mmCIF file of C-alpha atoms and ligand atoms in Angstrom:
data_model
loop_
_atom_site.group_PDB
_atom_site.id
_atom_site.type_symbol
_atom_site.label_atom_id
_atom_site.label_comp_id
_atom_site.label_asym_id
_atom_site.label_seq_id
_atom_site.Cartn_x
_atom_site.Cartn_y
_atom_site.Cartn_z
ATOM 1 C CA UNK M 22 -87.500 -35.395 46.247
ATOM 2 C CA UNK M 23 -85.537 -31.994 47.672
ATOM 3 C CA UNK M 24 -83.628 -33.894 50.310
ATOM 4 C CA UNK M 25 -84.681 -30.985 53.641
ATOM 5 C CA UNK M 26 -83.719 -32.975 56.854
ATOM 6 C CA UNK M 27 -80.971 -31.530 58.596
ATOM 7 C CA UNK M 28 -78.936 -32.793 62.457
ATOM 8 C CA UNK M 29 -80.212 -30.522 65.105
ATOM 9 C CA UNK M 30 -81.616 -27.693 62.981
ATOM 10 C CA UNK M 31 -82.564 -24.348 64.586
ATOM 11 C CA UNK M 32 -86.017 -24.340 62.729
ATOM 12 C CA UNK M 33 -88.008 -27.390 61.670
ATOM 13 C CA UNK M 34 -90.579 -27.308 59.078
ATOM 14 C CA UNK M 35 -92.428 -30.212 57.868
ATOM 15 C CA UNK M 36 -95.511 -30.826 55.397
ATOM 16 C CA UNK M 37 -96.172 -26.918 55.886
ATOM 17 C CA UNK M 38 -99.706 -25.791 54.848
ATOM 18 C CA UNK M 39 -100.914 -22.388 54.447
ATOM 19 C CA UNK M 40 -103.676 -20.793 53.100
ATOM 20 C CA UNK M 41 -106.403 -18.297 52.567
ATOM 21 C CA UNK M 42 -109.873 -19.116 51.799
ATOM 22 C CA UNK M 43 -110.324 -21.842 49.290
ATOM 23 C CA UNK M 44 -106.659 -21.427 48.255
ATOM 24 C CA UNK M 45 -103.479 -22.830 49.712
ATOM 25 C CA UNK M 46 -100.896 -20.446 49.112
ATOM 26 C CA UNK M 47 -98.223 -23.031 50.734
ATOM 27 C CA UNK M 48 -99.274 -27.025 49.593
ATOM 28 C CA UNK M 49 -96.626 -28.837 52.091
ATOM 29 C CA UNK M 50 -93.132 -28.480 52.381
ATOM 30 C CA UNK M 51 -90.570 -29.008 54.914
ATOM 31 C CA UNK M 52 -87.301 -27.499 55.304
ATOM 32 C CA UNK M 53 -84.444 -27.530 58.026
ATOM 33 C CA UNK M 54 -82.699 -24.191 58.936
ATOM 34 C CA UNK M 55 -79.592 -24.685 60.341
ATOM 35 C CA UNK M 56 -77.840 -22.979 63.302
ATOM 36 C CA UNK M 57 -75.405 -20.173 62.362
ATOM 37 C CA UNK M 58 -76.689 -19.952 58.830
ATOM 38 C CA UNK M 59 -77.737 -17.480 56.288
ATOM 39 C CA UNK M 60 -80.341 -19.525 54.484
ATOM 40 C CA UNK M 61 -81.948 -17.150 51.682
ATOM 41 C CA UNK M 62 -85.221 -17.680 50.687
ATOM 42 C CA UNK M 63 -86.136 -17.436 46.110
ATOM 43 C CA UNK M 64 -89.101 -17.992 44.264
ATOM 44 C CA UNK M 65 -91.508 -16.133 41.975
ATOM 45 C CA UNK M 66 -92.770 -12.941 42.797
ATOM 46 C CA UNK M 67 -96.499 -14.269 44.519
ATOM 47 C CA UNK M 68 -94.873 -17.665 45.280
ATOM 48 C CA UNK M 69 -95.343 -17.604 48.917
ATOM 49 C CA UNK M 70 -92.295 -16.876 50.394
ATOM 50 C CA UNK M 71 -93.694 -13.516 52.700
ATOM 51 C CA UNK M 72 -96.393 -16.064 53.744
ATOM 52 C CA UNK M 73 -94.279 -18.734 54.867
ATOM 53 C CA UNK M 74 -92.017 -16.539 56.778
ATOM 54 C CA UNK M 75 -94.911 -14.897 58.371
ATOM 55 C CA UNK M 76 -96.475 -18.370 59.114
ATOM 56 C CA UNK M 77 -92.871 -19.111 60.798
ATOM 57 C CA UNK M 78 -93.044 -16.631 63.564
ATOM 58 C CA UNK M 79 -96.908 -17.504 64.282
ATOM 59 C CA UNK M 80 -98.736 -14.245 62.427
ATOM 60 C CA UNK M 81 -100.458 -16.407 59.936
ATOM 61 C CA UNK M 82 -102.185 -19.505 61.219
ATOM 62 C CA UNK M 83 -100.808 -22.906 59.209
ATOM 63 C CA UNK M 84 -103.306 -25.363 58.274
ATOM 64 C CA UNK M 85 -101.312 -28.180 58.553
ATOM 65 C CA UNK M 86 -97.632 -29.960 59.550
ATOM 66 C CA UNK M 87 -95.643 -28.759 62.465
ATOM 67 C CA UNK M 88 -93.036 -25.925 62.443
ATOM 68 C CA UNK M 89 -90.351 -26.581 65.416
ATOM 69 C CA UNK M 90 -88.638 -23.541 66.713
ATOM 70 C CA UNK M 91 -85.203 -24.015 69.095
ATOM 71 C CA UNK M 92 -86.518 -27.833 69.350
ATOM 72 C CA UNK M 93 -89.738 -27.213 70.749
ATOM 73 C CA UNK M 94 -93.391 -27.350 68.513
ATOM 74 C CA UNK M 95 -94.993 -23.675 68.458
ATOM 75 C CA UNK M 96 -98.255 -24.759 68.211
ATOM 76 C CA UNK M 97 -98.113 -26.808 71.465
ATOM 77 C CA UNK M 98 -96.582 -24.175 73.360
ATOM 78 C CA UNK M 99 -98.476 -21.742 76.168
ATOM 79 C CA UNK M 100 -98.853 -18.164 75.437
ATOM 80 C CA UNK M 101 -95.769 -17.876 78.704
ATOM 81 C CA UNK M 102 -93.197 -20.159 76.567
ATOM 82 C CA UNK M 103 -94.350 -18.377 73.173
ATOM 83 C CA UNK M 104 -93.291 -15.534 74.280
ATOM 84 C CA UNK M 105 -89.915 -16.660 75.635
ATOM 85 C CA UNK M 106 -89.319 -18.367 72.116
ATOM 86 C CA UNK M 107 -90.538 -14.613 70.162
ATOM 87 C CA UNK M 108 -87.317 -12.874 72.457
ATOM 88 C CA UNK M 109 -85.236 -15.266 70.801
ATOM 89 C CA UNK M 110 -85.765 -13.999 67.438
ATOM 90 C CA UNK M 111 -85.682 -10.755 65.616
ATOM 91 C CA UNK M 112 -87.509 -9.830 62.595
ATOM 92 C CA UNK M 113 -86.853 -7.118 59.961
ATOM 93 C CA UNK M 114 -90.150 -6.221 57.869
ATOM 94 C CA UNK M 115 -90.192 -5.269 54.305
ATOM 95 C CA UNK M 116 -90.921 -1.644 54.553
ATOM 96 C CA UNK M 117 -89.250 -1.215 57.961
ATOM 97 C CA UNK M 118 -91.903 -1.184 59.920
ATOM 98 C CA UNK M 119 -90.497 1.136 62.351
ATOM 99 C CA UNK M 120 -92.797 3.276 64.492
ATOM 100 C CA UNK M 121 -93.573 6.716 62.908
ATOM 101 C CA UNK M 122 -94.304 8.329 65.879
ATOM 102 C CA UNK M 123 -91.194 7.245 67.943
ATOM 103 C CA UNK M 124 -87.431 8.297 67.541
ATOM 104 C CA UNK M 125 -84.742 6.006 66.209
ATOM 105 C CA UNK M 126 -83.311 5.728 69.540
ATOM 106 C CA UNK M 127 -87.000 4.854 70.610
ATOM 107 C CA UNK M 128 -87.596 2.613 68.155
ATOM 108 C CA UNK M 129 -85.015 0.273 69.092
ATOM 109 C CA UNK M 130 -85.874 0.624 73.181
ATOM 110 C CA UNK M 131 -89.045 -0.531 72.277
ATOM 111 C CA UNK M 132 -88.494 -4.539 72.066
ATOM 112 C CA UNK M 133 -87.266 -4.069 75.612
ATOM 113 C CA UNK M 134 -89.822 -1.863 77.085
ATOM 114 C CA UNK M 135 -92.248 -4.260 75.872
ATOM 115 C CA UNK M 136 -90.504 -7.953 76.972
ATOM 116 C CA UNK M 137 -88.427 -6.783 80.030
ATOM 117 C CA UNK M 138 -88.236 -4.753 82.968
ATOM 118 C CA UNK M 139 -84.568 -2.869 82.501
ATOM 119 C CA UNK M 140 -83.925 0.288 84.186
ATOM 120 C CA UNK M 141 -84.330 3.190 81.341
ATOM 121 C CA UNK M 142 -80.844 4.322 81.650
ATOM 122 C CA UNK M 143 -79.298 0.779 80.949
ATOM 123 C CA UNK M 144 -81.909 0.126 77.937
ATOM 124 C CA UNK M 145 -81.215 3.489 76.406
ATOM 125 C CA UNK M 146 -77.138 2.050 76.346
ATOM 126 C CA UNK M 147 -77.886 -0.804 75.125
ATOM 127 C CA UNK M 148 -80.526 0.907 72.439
ATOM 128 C CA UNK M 149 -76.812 2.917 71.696
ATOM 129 C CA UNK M 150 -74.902 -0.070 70.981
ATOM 130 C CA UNK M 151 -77.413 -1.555 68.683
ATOM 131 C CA UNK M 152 -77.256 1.437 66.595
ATOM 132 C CA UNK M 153 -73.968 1.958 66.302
ATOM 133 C CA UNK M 154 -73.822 -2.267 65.771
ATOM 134 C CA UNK M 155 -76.139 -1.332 62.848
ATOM 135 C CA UNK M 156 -73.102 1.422 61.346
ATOM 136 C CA UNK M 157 -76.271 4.029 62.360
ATOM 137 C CA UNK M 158 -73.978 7.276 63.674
ATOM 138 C CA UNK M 159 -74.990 8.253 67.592
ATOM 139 C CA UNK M 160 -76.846 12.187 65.905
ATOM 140 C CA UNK M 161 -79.593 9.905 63.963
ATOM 141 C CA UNK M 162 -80.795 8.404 67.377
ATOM 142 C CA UNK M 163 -83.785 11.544 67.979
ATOM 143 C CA UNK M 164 -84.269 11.397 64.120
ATOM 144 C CA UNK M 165 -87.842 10.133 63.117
ATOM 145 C CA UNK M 166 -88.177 7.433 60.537
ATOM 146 C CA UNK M 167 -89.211 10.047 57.865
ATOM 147 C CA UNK M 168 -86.424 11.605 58.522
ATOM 148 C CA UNK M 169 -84.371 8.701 57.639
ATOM 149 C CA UNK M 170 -83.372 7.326 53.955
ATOM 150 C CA UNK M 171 -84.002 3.682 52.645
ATOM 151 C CA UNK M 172 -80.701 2.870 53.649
ATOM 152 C CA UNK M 173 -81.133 3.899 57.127
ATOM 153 C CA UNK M 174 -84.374 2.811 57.694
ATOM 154 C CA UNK M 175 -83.619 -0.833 56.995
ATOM 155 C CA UNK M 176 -80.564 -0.250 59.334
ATOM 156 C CA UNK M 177 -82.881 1.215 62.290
ATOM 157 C CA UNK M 178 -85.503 -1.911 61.937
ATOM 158 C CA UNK M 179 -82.431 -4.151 61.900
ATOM 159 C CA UNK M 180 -80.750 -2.492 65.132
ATOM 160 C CA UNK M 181 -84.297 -2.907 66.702
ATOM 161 C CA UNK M 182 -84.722 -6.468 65.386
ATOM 162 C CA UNK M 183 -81.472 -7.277 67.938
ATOM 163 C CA UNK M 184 -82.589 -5.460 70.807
ATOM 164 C CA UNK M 185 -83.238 -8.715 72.766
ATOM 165 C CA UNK M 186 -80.024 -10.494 71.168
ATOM 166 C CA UNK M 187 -81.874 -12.711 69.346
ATOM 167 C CA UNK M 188 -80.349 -16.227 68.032
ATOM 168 C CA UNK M 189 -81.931 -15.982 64.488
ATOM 169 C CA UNK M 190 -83.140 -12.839 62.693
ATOM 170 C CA UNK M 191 -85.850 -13.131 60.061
ATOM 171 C CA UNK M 192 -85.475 -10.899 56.654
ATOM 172 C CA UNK M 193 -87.836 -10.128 54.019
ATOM 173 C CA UNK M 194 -86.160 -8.554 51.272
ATOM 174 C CA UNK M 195 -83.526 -6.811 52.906
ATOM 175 C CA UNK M 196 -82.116 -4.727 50.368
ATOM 176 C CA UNK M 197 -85.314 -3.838 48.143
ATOM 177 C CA UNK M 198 -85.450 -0.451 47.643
ATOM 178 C CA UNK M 199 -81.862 -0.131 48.557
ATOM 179 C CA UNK M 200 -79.054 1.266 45.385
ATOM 180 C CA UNK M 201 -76.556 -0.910 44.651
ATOM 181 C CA UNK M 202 -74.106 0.559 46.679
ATOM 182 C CA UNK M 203 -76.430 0.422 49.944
ATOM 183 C CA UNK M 204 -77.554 -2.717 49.120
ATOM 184 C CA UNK M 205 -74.047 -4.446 49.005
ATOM 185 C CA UNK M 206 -73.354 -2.263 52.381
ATOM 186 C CA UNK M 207 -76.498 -4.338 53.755
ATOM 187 C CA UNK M 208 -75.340 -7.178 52.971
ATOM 188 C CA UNK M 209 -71.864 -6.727 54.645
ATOM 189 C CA UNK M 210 -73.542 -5.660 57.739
ATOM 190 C CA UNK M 211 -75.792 -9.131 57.874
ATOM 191 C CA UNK M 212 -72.487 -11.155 56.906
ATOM 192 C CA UNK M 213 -70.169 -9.510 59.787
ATOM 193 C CA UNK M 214 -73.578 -9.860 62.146
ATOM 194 C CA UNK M 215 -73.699 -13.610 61.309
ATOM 195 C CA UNK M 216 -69.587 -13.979 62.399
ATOM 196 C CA UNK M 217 -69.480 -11.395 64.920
ATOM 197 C CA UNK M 218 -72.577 -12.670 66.874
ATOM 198 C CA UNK M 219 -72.808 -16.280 65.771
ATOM 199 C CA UNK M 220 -76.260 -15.486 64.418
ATOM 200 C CA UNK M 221 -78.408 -17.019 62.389
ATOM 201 C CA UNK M 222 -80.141 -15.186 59.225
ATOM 202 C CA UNK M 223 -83.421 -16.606 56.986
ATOM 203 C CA UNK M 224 -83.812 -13.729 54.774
ATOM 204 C CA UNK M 225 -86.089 -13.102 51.763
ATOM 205 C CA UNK M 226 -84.421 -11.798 49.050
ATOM 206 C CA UNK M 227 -84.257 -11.173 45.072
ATOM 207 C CA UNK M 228 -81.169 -9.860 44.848
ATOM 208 C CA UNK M 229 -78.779 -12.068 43.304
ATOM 209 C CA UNK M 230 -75.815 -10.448 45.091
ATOM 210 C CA UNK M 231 -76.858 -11.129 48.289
ATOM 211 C CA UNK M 232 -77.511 -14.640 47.231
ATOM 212 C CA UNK M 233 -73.695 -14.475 46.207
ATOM 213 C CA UNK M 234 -72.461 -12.482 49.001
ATOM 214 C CA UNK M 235 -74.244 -13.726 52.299
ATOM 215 C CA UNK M 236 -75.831 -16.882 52.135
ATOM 216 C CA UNK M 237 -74.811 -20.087 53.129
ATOM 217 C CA UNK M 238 -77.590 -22.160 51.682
ATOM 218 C CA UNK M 239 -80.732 -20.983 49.532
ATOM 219 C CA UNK M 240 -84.465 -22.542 49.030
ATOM 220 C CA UNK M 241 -86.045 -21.943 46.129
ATOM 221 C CA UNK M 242 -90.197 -21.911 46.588
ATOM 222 C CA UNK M 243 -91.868 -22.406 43.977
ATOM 223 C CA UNK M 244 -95.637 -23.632 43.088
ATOM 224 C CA UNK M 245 -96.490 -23.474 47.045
ATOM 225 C CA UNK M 246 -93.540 -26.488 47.309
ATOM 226 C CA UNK M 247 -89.679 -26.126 48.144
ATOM 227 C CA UNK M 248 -88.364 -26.626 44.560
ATOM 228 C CA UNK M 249 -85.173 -27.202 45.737
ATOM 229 C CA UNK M 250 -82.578 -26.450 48.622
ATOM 230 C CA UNK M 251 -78.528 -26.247 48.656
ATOM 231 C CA UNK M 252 -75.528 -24.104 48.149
ATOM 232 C CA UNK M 253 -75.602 -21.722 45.102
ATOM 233 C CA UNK M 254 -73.653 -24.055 42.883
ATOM 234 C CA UNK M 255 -76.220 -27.051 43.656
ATOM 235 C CA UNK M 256 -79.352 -24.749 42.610
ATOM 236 C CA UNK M 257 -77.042 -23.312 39.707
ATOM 237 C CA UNK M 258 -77.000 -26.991 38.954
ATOM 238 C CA UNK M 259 -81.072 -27.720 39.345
ATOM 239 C CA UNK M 260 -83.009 -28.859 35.754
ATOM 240 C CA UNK M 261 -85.577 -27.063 37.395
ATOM 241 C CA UNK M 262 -87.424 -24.601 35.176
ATOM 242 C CA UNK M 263 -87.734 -21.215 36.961
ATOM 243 C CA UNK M 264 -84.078 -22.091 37.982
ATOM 244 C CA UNK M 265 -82.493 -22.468 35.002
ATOM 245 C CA UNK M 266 -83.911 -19.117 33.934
ATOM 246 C CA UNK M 267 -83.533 -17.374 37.280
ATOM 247 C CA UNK M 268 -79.773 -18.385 37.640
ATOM 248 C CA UNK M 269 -78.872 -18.816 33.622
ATOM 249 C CA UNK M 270 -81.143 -16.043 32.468
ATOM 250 C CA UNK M 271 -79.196 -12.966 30.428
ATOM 251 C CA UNK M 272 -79.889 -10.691 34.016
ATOM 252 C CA UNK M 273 -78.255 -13.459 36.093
ATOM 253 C CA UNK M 274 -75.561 -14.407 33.896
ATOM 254 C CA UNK M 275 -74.045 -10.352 34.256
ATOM 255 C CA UNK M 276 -74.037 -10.658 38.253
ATOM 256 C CA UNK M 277 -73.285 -14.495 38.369
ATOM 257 C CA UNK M 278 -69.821 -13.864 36.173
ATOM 258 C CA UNK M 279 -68.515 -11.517 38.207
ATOM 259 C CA UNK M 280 -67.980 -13.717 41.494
HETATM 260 N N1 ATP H 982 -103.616 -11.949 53.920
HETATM 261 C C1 ATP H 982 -103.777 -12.544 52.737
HETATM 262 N N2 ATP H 982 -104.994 -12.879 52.279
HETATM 263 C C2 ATP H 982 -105.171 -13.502 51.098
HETATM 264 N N3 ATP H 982 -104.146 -13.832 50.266
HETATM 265 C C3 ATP H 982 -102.910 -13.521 50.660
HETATM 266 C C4 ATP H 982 -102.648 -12.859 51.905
HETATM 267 N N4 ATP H 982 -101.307 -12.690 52.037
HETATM 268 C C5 ATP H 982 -100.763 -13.204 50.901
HETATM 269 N N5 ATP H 982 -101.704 -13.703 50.093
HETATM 270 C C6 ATP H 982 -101.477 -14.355 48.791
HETATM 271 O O1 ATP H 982 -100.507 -15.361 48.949
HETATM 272 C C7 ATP H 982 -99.689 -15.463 47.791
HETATM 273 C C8 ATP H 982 -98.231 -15.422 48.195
HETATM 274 O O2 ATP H 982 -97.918 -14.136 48.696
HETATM 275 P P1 ATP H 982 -96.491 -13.762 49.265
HETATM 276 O O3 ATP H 982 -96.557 -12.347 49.732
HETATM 277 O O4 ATP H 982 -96.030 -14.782 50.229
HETATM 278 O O5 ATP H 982 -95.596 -13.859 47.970
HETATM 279 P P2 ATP H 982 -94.035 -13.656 47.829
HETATM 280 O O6 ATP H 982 -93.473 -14.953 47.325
HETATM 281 O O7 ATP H 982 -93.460 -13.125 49.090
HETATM 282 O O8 ATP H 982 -93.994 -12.599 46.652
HETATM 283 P P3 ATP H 982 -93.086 -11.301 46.377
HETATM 284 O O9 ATP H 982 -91.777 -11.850 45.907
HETATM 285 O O10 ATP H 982 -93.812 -10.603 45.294
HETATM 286 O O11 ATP H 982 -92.993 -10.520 47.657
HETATM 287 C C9 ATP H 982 -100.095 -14.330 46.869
HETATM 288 O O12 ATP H 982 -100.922 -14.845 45.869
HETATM 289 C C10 ATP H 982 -100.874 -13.394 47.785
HETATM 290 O O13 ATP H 982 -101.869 -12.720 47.066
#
């Protein structure tokens, strides 16, 4: 057994069930993410690992266990408390996900149009300082999101995913899409977020660099079950099949041997 128990985690998941009609994409897991961490999140490409991060912050509906957020169960909660617990976190899509029709600048106001009552002039500062948080330059605030590139785009839905200062931001697949060079930018940016502002990071990822780079811990999904969980050098270490090959494969063994 993948030992998942954790003191005082930030997130809580145990005996985690999701599915879609007669299939269970996710067959029971739990897993303990830990305040101040980057936990990154393997597996096989259709392994679940989208699903169970969407499941997380209440968009898909679980079919079993309990998922704890900040201490409290999500499933108990009223729509009022929900809501308080959603300002608390911050989530970065895979594609973006920014509004098309709305300005950079926009884009990152939005969180607090929707979840507070701040004067426009103070929002609009604040939507500033996220950007330029984000290494976004003060001209691409009026710039639309097709205006932007993949690099910038990712750094606009991050900027908006901290409007509300949350205390864990959710990634999936940060850097996809990204060149190498903008991807290891990406992942500077998430590491000085997590020391500058204490935060902590579950983010989806492939990229072996990142895992390198960023994160504290990583759980591997695999099979709809958490094959494992630990720092790099204890899932280096796994017997476990998809593992083995993922971290001792030919691809791995060129970005593993030069850390
Ligand atoms: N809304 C849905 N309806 C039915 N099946 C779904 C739905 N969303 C996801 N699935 C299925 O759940 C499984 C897991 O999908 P998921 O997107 O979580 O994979 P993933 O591990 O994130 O993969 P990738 O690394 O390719 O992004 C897949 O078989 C997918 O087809």
């Amino acid at each position: 057994m993948v030992d998942t128990t954790t003191p005082d985690p930030i997130i809580s998941i145990r005996d985690l069930v999701v599915g879609f009609g007669d299939r269970n994409v996710i067959e029971g897991f739990s897993l303990d993410v830990r305040k101040g961490e980057v936990l990154g999140i393997i597996g096989p490409s259709g392994s679940g690992k989208s699903v169970t991060l969407r499941a997380l912050i209440g968009l898909l509906p679980k079919r079993a266990g309990t998922i704890e957020v900040f201490g409290q169960d999500y499933a108990g909660m009223s729509v009022r408390d929900r809501v308080a617990v959603e300002r608390r976190w911050g989530v970065l899509f895979q594609q973006g996900a920014l509004f098309s029709s709305l300005t950079v600048l926009e884009n990152v106001e939005f969180p607090m149009r929707e979840h507070f009552d701040i004067p426009r002039k103070l929002r609009r500062e604040i939507a500033r300082f996220k950007i330029d948080l984000v290494g976004l330059s003060p001209e691409s605030e009026n710039l639309y999101p097709a205006e932007l590139s993949g690099g910038m785009i990712k750094r606009a839905a991050l900027a908006r995913a901290l409007a509300l200062d949350p205390d864990i931001i959710f990634l999936d697949e940060p850097t996809a899409g990204l060149d190498p060079i903008g991807a290891a930018r990406f992942d500077e940016l998430v590491l000085s977020l997590k020391t500058a502002l204490g935060l902590t990071v579950y983010m989806v990822t492939h990229d072996l660099d990142s895992l390198v780079t960023v994160c504290d811990r990583i759980a591997a999904i695999g099979q709809g079950k958490l094959l494992e969980v630990g720092t790099l050098a204890e899932l280096q270490a796994s017997d476990d099949p998809w593992l083995v090959d993922y971290f001792h494969g030919p691809r791995a063994k060129h970005h593993l041997e030069h850390h």
